[in-house]
Short mmCIF file of C-alpha atoms in Angstrom, two decimals:
data_model
loop_
_atom_site.label_atom_id
_atom_site.label_comp_id
_atom_site.label_asym_id
_atom_site.label_seq_id
_atom_site.Cartn_x
_atom_site.Cartn_y
_atom_site.Cartn_z
CA MET A 616 28.25 -3.22 -16.83
CA LYS A 617 24.61 -3.07 -15.78
CA ARG A 618 23.73 -1.89 -12.29
CA LYS A 619 22.00 -4.59 -10.28
CA VAL A 620 18.93 -3.10 -8.60
CA CYS A 621 17.41 -5.24 -5.85
CA VAL A 622 13.79 -4.40 -4.97
CA VAL A 623 12.35 -5.89 -1.77
CA ILE A 624 8.54 -6.29 -1.76
CA THR A 625 7.05 -7.14 1.62
CA ALA A 626 3.27 -6.75 1.27
CA ARG A 627 0.28 -6.52 -1.06
CA PRO A 628 0.19 -2.70 -1.25
CA SER A 629 3.96 -2.50 -1.73
CA TYR A 630 3.72 -4.29 -5.08
CA ALA A 631 1.16 -1.80 -6.40
CA ARG A 632 3.43 1.00 -5.17
CA VAL A 633 6.41 -0.25 -7.17
CA LYS A 634 5.10 -2.31 -10.11
CA THR A 635 5.75 0.29 -12.83
CA ALA A 636 9.21 0.96 -11.41
CA LEU A 637 9.97 -2.78 -11.65
CA LYS A 638 8.91 -2.75 -15.30
CA ALA A 639 10.96 0.36 -16.07
CA ILE A 640 14.03 -1.09 -14.34
CA GLN A 641 13.58 -4.39 -16.17
CA GLU A 642 13.41 -2.60 -19.53
CA HIS A 643 16.25 -0.12 -18.92
CA PRO A 644 19.38 -1.05 -20.90
CA ASP A 645 21.74 -0.08 -18.08
CA LEU A 646 19.93 -1.83 -15.22
CA GLU A 647 19.42 -5.42 -14.08
CA LEU A 648 16.39 -6.11 -11.90
CA GLN A 649 16.58 -8.38 -8.86
CA THR A 650 13.26 -9.06 -7.13
CA VAL A 651 12.99 -10.24 -3.52
CA VAL A 652 9.57 -11.11 -2.08
CA ALA A 653 9.21 -11.26 1.68
CA ALA A 654 6.88 -11.10 4.71
CA SER A 655 3.13 -11.24 3.97
CA ALA A 656 3.75 -11.05 0.20
CA VAL A 657 4.64 -14.77 0.25
CA LEU A 658 1.73 -15.87 2.48
CA LYS A 659 -1.37 -17.49 1.00
CA ARG A 660 -3.72 -16.16 3.67
CA PHE A 661 -2.87 -12.62 2.61
CA GLY A 662 -3.40 -13.35 -1.06
CA LYS A 663 0.17 -14.45 -1.87
CA THR A 664 1.23 -11.40 -3.86
CA SER A 665 4.21 -13.38 -5.20
CA HIS A 666 1.85 -15.16 -7.61
CA TYR A 667 0.80 -11.86 -9.18
CA ILE A 668 4.42 -10.73 -9.42
CA GLU A 669 5.38 -13.86 -11.35
CA ASP A 670 2.26 -13.68 -13.53
CA ASP A 671 3.30 -10.15 -14.51
CA GLY A 672 6.57 -11.49 -15.87
CA PHE A 673 8.99 -10.67 -13.05
CA LYS A 674 11.47 -13.31 -11.96
CA ILE A 675 11.64 -13.72 -8.19
CA ASP A 676 15.29 -14.05 -7.18
CA ALA A 677 14.64 -14.82 -3.51
CA SER A 678 11.69 -15.44 -1.17
CA VAL A 679 11.97 -14.62 2.52
CA HIS A 680 9.63 -16.19 5.08
CA MET A 681 9.86 -13.87 8.07
CA VAL A 682 6.36 -13.27 9.49
CA VAL A 683 6.00 -14.36 13.11
CA GLU A 684 2.44 -15.41 13.97
CA GLY A 685 0.47 -13.30 16.39
CA GLU A 686 -0.32 -10.00 14.66
CA ASN A 687 0.66 -8.09 17.81
CA LEU A 688 3.47 -5.74 18.76
CA VAL A 689 5.83 -8.51 19.86
CA ALA A 690 5.25 -10.41 16.60
CA ALA A 691 5.89 -7.24 14.59
CA ALA A 692 9.21 -6.62 16.37
CA LYS A 693 10.30 -10.25 15.94
CA THR A 694 9.23 -10.28 12.28
CA THR A 695 11.40 -7.23 11.67
CA GLY A 696 14.38 -8.83 13.40
CA LEU A 697 13.98 -12.09 11.50
CA GLY A 698 13.75 -10.13 8.26
CA LEU A 699 17.04 -8.41 9.04
CA VAL A 700 18.76 -11.78 9.55
CA GLU A 701 17.34 -13.34 6.38
CA LEU A 702 17.75 -10.32 4.09
CA ALA A 703 21.42 -9.97 5.03
CA THR A 704 21.96 -13.46 3.62
CA VAL A 705 19.93 -12.64 0.50
CA PHE A 706 21.95 -9.49 -0.20
CA ASP A 707 25.19 -11.37 0.37
CA ASN A 708 24.12 -13.91 -2.25
CA LEU A 709 22.70 -11.48 -4.83
CA LYS A 710 25.39 -8.77 -4.40
CA PRO A 711 23.23 -5.87 -5.65
CA ASP A 712 24.67 -2.48 -6.53
CA VAL A 713 21.68 -0.74 -4.95
CA VAL A 714 18.72 -1.91 -2.85
CA ILE A 715 15.22 -0.37 -2.90
CA THR A 716 12.95 -0.24 0.13
CA ILE A 717 9.36 0.93 -0.14
CA ALA A 718 7.34 3.36 1.97
CA ASP A 719 6.67 2.79 5.64
CA ARG A 720 5.43 -0.66 6.62
CA TYR A 721 7.09 -1.79 9.85
CA GLU A 722 9.05 -4.64 8.26
CA THR A 723 10.57 -2.42 5.54
CA ILE A 724 13.18 -1.20 8.01
CA SER A 725 14.69 -4.72 7.89
CA THR A 726 15.63 -4.03 4.29
CA SER A 727 17.12 -0.64 5.13
CA ILE A 728 19.21 -1.81 8.09
CA ALA A 729 20.55 -4.87 6.25
CA ALA A 730 21.60 -2.82 3.22
CA ALA A 731 23.08 0.03 5.27
CA TYR A 732 25.08 -2.26 7.55
CA MET A 733 26.43 -4.13 4.49
CA ASN A 734 27.60 -0.91 2.76
CA ILE A 735 25.09 -1.31 -0.06
CA PRO A 736 23.61 1.95 -1.39
CA LEU A 737 19.95 2.18 -0.42
CA ALA A 738 17.12 3.90 -2.30
CA HIS A 739 13.83 4.73 -0.59
CA ILE A 740 10.49 5.25 -2.35
CA GLN A 741 7.83 7.49 -0.73
CA GLY A 742 9.96 9.17 1.90
CA GLY A 743 9.20 12.52 3.50
CA GLU A 744 5.48 11.96 4.15
CA VAL A 745 3.64 12.37 7.44
CA THR A 746 1.05 9.95 8.81
CA GLY A 747 1.74 9.55 12.53
CA SER A 748 1.88 6.14 14.25
CA ILE A 749 4.77 3.69 13.83
CA ASP A 750 4.53 4.15 10.05
CA GLU A 751 5.95 7.65 10.20
CA LYS A 752 8.80 6.56 12.49
CA VAL A 753 9.71 3.76 10.10
CA ARG A 754 9.45 5.99 7.04
CA HIS A 755 11.75 8.66 8.49
CA ALA A 756 14.17 5.98 9.73
CA ASN A 757 14.26 4.54 6.21
CA THR A 758 14.97 8.04 4.91
CA LYS A 759 17.97 8.51 7.20
CA LEU A 760 19.33 5.08 6.29
CA ALA A 761 18.85 5.71 2.56
CA ASP A 762 21.23 7.32 0.08
CA LEU A 763 18.79 7.97 -2.79
CA HIS A 764 15.28 9.29 -2.26
CA PHE A 765 12.35 8.99 -4.70
CA VAL A 766 9.57 11.12 -3.24
CA SER A 767 5.93 11.47 -4.28
CA THR A 768 5.22 15.16 -3.62
CA GLN A 769 7.08 18.45 -3.59
CA LYS A 770 6.35 18.92 0.11
CA ALA A 771 7.81 15.48 0.80
CA LYS A 772 10.94 16.48 -1.13
CA SER A 773 11.34 19.61 1.00
CA ARG A 774 10.85 17.59 4.17
CA VAL A 775 13.53 15.02 3.23
CA ILE A 776 16.00 17.81 2.45
CA SER A 777 15.17 19.50 5.76
CA MET A 778 16.12 16.23 7.48
CA GLY A 779 19.68 16.82 6.28
CA GLU A 780 19.67 14.73 3.10
CA ASN A 781 21.70 15.87 0.09
CA PRO A 782 19.32 17.78 -2.23
CA GLU A 783 21.10 16.30 -5.26
CA GLN A 784 20.10 12.81 -4.07
CA VAL A 785 16.43 13.66 -3.56
CA TYR A 786 14.30 13.14 -6.68
CA TRP A 787 10.69 14.17 -7.11
CA THR A 788 9.28 11.30 -9.17
CA GLY A 789 5.65 11.08 -8.13
CA CYS A 790 4.25 7.82 -6.81
CA PRO A 791 4.52 4.72 -9.06
CA SER A 792 1.01 3.69 -8.01
CA ILE A 793 -0.28 6.73 -9.92
CA ASP A 794 1.27 5.23 -13.08
CA LEU A 795 -1.11 2.27 -12.74
CA ALA A 796 -4.01 4.59 -12.01
CA ALA A 797 -3.23 6.65 -15.11
CA ALA A 798 -3.17 3.52 -17.29
CA VAL A 799 -6.47 2.29 -15.86
CA ALA A 800 -8.07 5.73 -16.30
CA LYS A 801 -7.46 5.44 -20.04
CA ASN A 802 -9.48 2.21 -20.14
CA PRO A 803 -11.69 2.24 -17.02
CA ALA A 804 -14.24 -0.39 -18.07
CA LEU A 805 -14.75 -3.17 -15.53
CA ASN A 806 -13.66 -5.85 -17.99
CA PHE A 807 -13.74 -8.81 -15.61
CA ASN A 808 -16.19 -10.46 -13.23
CA PRO A 809 -14.71 -10.13 -9.71
CA PHE A 810 -16.89 -12.93 -8.33
CA ASP A 811 -15.76 -15.43 -10.97
CA LYS A 812 -12.11 -14.37 -11.11
CA TYR A 813 -11.36 -13.95 -7.41
CA GLY A 814 -13.99 -15.99 -5.59
CA GLY A 815 -14.13 -14.57 -2.11
CA VAL A 816 -16.94 -14.94 0.40
CA GLY A 817 -20.45 -13.49 0.29
CA SER A 818 -23.34 -12.83 -2.04
CA ASN A 819 -23.02 -11.75 -5.66
CA PHE A 820 -24.78 -8.59 -6.81
CA ASP A 821 -25.43 -6.47 -9.89
CA LEU A 822 -22.41 -4.21 -10.40
CA GLN A 823 -24.37 -1.90 -12.69
CA LYS A 824 -26.51 -0.67 -9.80
CA GLY A 825 -23.54 0.85 -7.97
CA TYR A 826 -21.37 -0.36 -5.12
CA LEU A 827 -18.97 0.70 -2.37
CA VAL A 828 -15.45 -0.54 -1.59
CA VAL A 829 -14.10 -0.94 1.95
CA MET A 830 -10.42 -1.34 2.85
CA GLN A 831 -9.70 -0.80 6.53
CA HIS A 832 -6.55 -1.87 8.37
CA PRO A 833 -5.80 -1.91 12.11
CA VAL A 834 -3.91 1.11 13.48
CA THR A 835 -0.71 -0.15 15.11
CA THR A 836 -0.82 2.30 18.01
CA GLU A 837 -4.50 1.50 18.59
CA TYR A 838 -4.39 -2.24 17.95
CA ASP A 839 -6.26 -3.06 21.18
CA ASN A 840 -9.27 -1.27 19.66
CA ALA A 841 -9.07 -3.02 16.27
CA ALA A 842 -12.10 -5.29 16.81
CA ARG A 843 -14.30 -2.46 18.07
CA GLN A 844 -13.24 -0.12 15.26
CA ILE A 845 -13.93 -2.59 12.46
CA THR A 846 -17.24 -3.61 14.05
CA GLU A 847 -18.39 0.02 13.92
CA THR A 848 -17.58 0.10 10.21
CA LEU A 849 -19.41 -3.20 9.67
CA TYR A 850 -22.55 -1.80 11.27
CA ALA A 851 -22.30 1.42 9.24
CA ILE A 852 -21.95 -0.43 5.93
CA SER A 853 -24.66 -2.94 6.80
CA ASP A 854 -27.06 -0.11 7.68
CA LEU A 855 -26.43 1.60 4.35
CA GLU A 856 -27.58 -1.55 2.49
CA ILE A 857 -25.51 -0.65 -0.59
CA PRO A 858 -23.66 -3.52 -2.36
CA THR A 859 -20.07 -3.53 -1.06
CA PHE A 860 -16.73 -5.15 -1.84
CA TRP A 861 -14.71 -5.56 1.38
CA PHE A 862 -10.97 -6.31 1.33
CA TRP A 863 -9.05 -8.20 4.01
CA PRO A 864 -6.67 -6.19 6.24
CA ASN A 865 -2.88 -6.10 5.99
CA VAL A 866 -0.75 -8.16 8.37
CA ASP A 867 -0.25 -5.65 11.18
CA ALA A 868 -0.60 -5.63 14.95
CA GLY A 869 -4.36 -5.97 15.42
CA SER A 870 -5.13 -7.72 12.13
CA ASP A 871 -6.15 -10.90 13.96
CA GLN A 872 -8.68 -8.86 15.90
CA THR A 873 -9.90 -7.21 12.71
CA SER A 874 -10.24 -10.50 10.84
CA GLY A 875 -11.89 -12.20 13.82
CA ALA A 876 -14.42 -9.40 14.20
CA ILE A 877 -15.33 -9.63 10.50
CA ARG A 878 -15.83 -13.40 10.74
CA SER A 879 -17.92 -13.08 13.93
CA PHE A 880 -20.08 -10.36 12.38
CA ARG A 881 -20.67 -12.51 9.30
CA GLU A 882 -21.82 -15.41 11.47
CA LEU A 883 -23.87 -13.52 14.06
CA GLU A 884 -25.32 -10.86 11.76
CA ARG A 885 -25.70 -12.91 8.61
CA GLN A 886 -28.70 -10.96 7.34
CA ARG A 887 -26.77 -7.71 7.67
CA THR A 888 -24.00 -8.90 5.32
CA ASN A 889 -26.13 -10.16 2.43
CA HIS A 890 -24.97 -7.20 0.34
CA ILE A 891 -21.24 -7.51 1.21
CA HIS A 892 -18.64 -9.61 -0.64
CA PHE A 893 -15.22 -10.17 0.97
CA PHE A 894 -11.90 -10.60 -0.87
CA LYS A 895 -8.34 -11.35 0.25
CA ASN A 896 -6.48 -9.83 -2.67
CA MET A 897 -6.71 -8.74 -6.30
CA GLU A 898 -4.35 -7.83 -9.11
CA PRO A 899 -3.46 -4.11 -8.84
CA GLU A 900 -5.05 -3.11 -12.16
CA ASP A 901 -8.22 -5.07 -11.43
CA PHE A 902 -8.44 -3.48 -8.00
CA LEU A 903 -8.14 0.00 -9.53
CA ARG A 904 -10.81 -0.81 -12.11
CA LEU A 905 -13.05 -1.90 -9.28
CA ILE A 906 -12.28 1.38 -7.49
CA ILE A 907 -12.80 3.67 -10.47
CA ASN A 908 -16.25 2.18 -11.09
CA SER A 909 -17.29 2.43 -7.44
CA GLN A 910 -19.37 5.11 -5.76
CA CYS A 911 -17.04 5.61 -2.80
CA LEU A 912 -14.04 4.08 -1.01
CA ILE A 913 -14.34 3.71 2.76
CA GLY A 914 -11.62 2.84 5.29
CA ASN A 915 -8.11 4.02 6.09
CA SER A 916 -5.97 2.82 3.19
CA SER A 917 -3.53 5.19 1.51
CA VAL A 918 -5.21 4.17 -1.77
CA GLY A 919 -7.92 6.64 -0.84
CA ILE A 920 -5.34 9.40 -0.46
CA ARG A 921 -3.16 8.57 -3.47
CA GLU A 922 -4.85 6.73 -6.33
CA CYS A 923 -8.35 7.96 -5.57
CA SER A 924 -7.25 11.60 -5.71
CA PHE A 925 -5.96 10.99 -9.25
CA LEU A 926 -9.03 8.93 -10.23
CA SER A 927 -11.55 11.43 -8.78
CA ILE A 928 -13.10 8.87 -6.43
CA PRO A 929 -14.91 10.07 -3.28
CA VAL A 930 -13.31 8.71 -0.10
CA VAL A 931 -14.39 8.43 3.51
CA ASN A 932 -11.19 8.21 5.56
CA ILE A 933 -11.79 6.70 9.00
CA GLY A 934 -9.69 7.42 12.08
CA THR A 935 -6.05 8.39 12.50
CA ARG A 936 -4.09 6.00 10.26
CA GLN A 937 -3.60 8.64 7.53
CA ILE A 938 -3.38 11.65 9.84
CA GLY A 939 -1.12 14.38 8.46
CA ARG A 940 -0.83 12.90 4.96
CA GLU A 941 -1.30 15.37 2.09
CA ARG A 942 -4.68 14.86 0.47
CA GLY A 943 -6.89 16.15 -2.30
CA PRO A 944 -10.51 17.40 -2.23
CA ASN A 945 -11.85 13.84 -2.68
CA VAL A 946 -11.29 12.89 1.00
CA LEU A 947 -13.76 13.35 3.86
CA ASP A 948 -12.40 12.43 7.31
CA CYS A 949 -14.48 10.97 10.11
CA GLY A 950 -14.14 9.09 13.41
CA HIS A 951 -14.85 5.43 14.14
CA SER A 952 -18.47 5.80 15.22
CA ARG A 953 -20.92 3.95 12.97
CA HIS A 954 -23.09 7.07 12.87
CA GLU A 955 -20.18 9.27 11.75
CA ILE A 956 -19.16 6.77 9.08
CA ARG A 957 -22.67 6.39 7.71
CA LYS A 958 -23.22 10.16 7.66
CA ALA A 959 -19.87 10.70 5.88
CA VAL A 960 -20.68 8.10 3.22
CA GLU A 961 -24.11 9.59 2.64
CA THR A 962 -22.53 13.04 2.32
CA GLN A 963 -20.02 11.82 -0.27
CA LEU A 964 -22.72 10.03 -2.27
CA LYS A 965 -24.74 13.24 -2.54
CA LYS A 966 -21.83 15.21 -3.98
CA SER A 967 -20.70 15.33 -7.59
CA ARG A 968 -17.41 13.60 -8.39
CA PRO A 969 -14.40 15.55 -7.07
CA PRO A 970 -11.90 17.05 -9.54
CA GLN A 971 -8.75 15.15 -10.43
CA ASP A 972 -5.75 16.02 -8.28
CA LEU A 973 -2.15 15.49 -9.48
CA LEU A 974 -0.68 15.88 -6.00
CA TYR A 975 1.01 12.44 -6.13
CA GLY A 976 2.18 12.52 -9.73
CA ASN A 977 1.02 12.38 -13.32
CA GLY A 978 1.82 8.81 -14.35
CA ASP A 979 5.52 8.55 -15.20
CA ALA A 980 7.10 7.82 -11.81
CA GLY A 981 8.42 4.37 -12.75
CA LYS A 982 10.42 5.73 -15.69
CA ARG A 983 11.75 8.62 -13.58
CA ILE A 984 12.93 6.19 -10.89
CA ALA A 985 14.67 3.91 -13.41
CA ALA A 986 16.40 6.85 -15.09
CA ALA A 987 17.70 8.13 -11.76
CA LEU A 988 18.91 4.66 -10.71
CA ALA A 989 20.88 4.37 -13.96
CA SER A 990 22.57 7.76 -13.72
CA ALA A 991 22.84 8.81 -10.07
CA PRO A 992 26.19 8.47 -8.29
CA LEU A 993 25.98 5.51 -5.91
CA SER A 994 27.45 5.89 -2.46
CA TYR A 995 26.76 4.54 1.00
CA GLU A 996 28.48 7.50 2.67
CA LYS A 997 26.36 10.45 3.78
CA GLN A 998 27.65 13.61 2.13
CA LEU A 999 28.22 16.50 4.52
CA GLN A 1000 25.60 19.24 4.27
CA ASP A 1001 24.99 22.48 6.11
CA ARG A 1002 22.64 21.23 8.78
#
């Protein structure tokens, strides 16, 4: 009998992180894929990732509306609690043999708690990494609730084992997002018109003359400063006067401030944004093609740490959101000051392209994850280790 593997996708970046694993699970003869889409992944104002999931040929077995309006700390806590309530019902209906939770977003712990409390074996992708903030707390909590661990780096594997997890249940697989990057690297041509395909807001420009990409999210532990931080980045990018694609932030505490500051800047400093085009969302492969043809990625997204290291894309990483995360030579860190950001971008643009770094995998993580899910012993009991 096939093992039923239930994957819970809660946000735009989570889908990119797991897409190749979904495909590998779907194609594995001993596995049956169940797909649950929840939180911001079902919301139109965040690009409704569920549409892309269905367009890619994955059947959605359940949708969970759980996001509480507010984009503040109270809303985040209530969203997580509501997710726990709703996902327990979903798991009771689907009766999976194993549930997968992804990475470190705050709401992912709803998946982990529901599965653990219902005696369903839990697998966690991207455990063992360090970033600080609430993300790291959630990631390590997911690790301790999980029974199978699919980690992205060797250091992450060592860290999960040092937390007392059974070494035989910790698998180095690499990150599934690198699988997508590897596929795009084989055919990197920008074979679509982003303005026509995705609309967005702002002026069109000639892509052949070079452009930047910005993806900056609020930092949960600094959410009161979200508007000021994004405004500094807006001034830095506007002063550079280089054509720029700017992506909307994730739904986190502070995202309302971030979005509001972007809208205010567009209205009050209209002349400064003539070279910037804003998008809500984009298919993962299209986004990576946009990245690989860019001059530099600016912001605080883990894309700059993971995919861009593999794709040899210069990155300016702003602030503390990725503090402590392993990174390649493509990343230059800076603070939130507009002058620091501008100087860092100018420094990256003067350099030659950084070398490729295989820190987060070589492009076969999805298949490794599916193989492990088909063969690993499934248990919801922690095995005793020498701790």
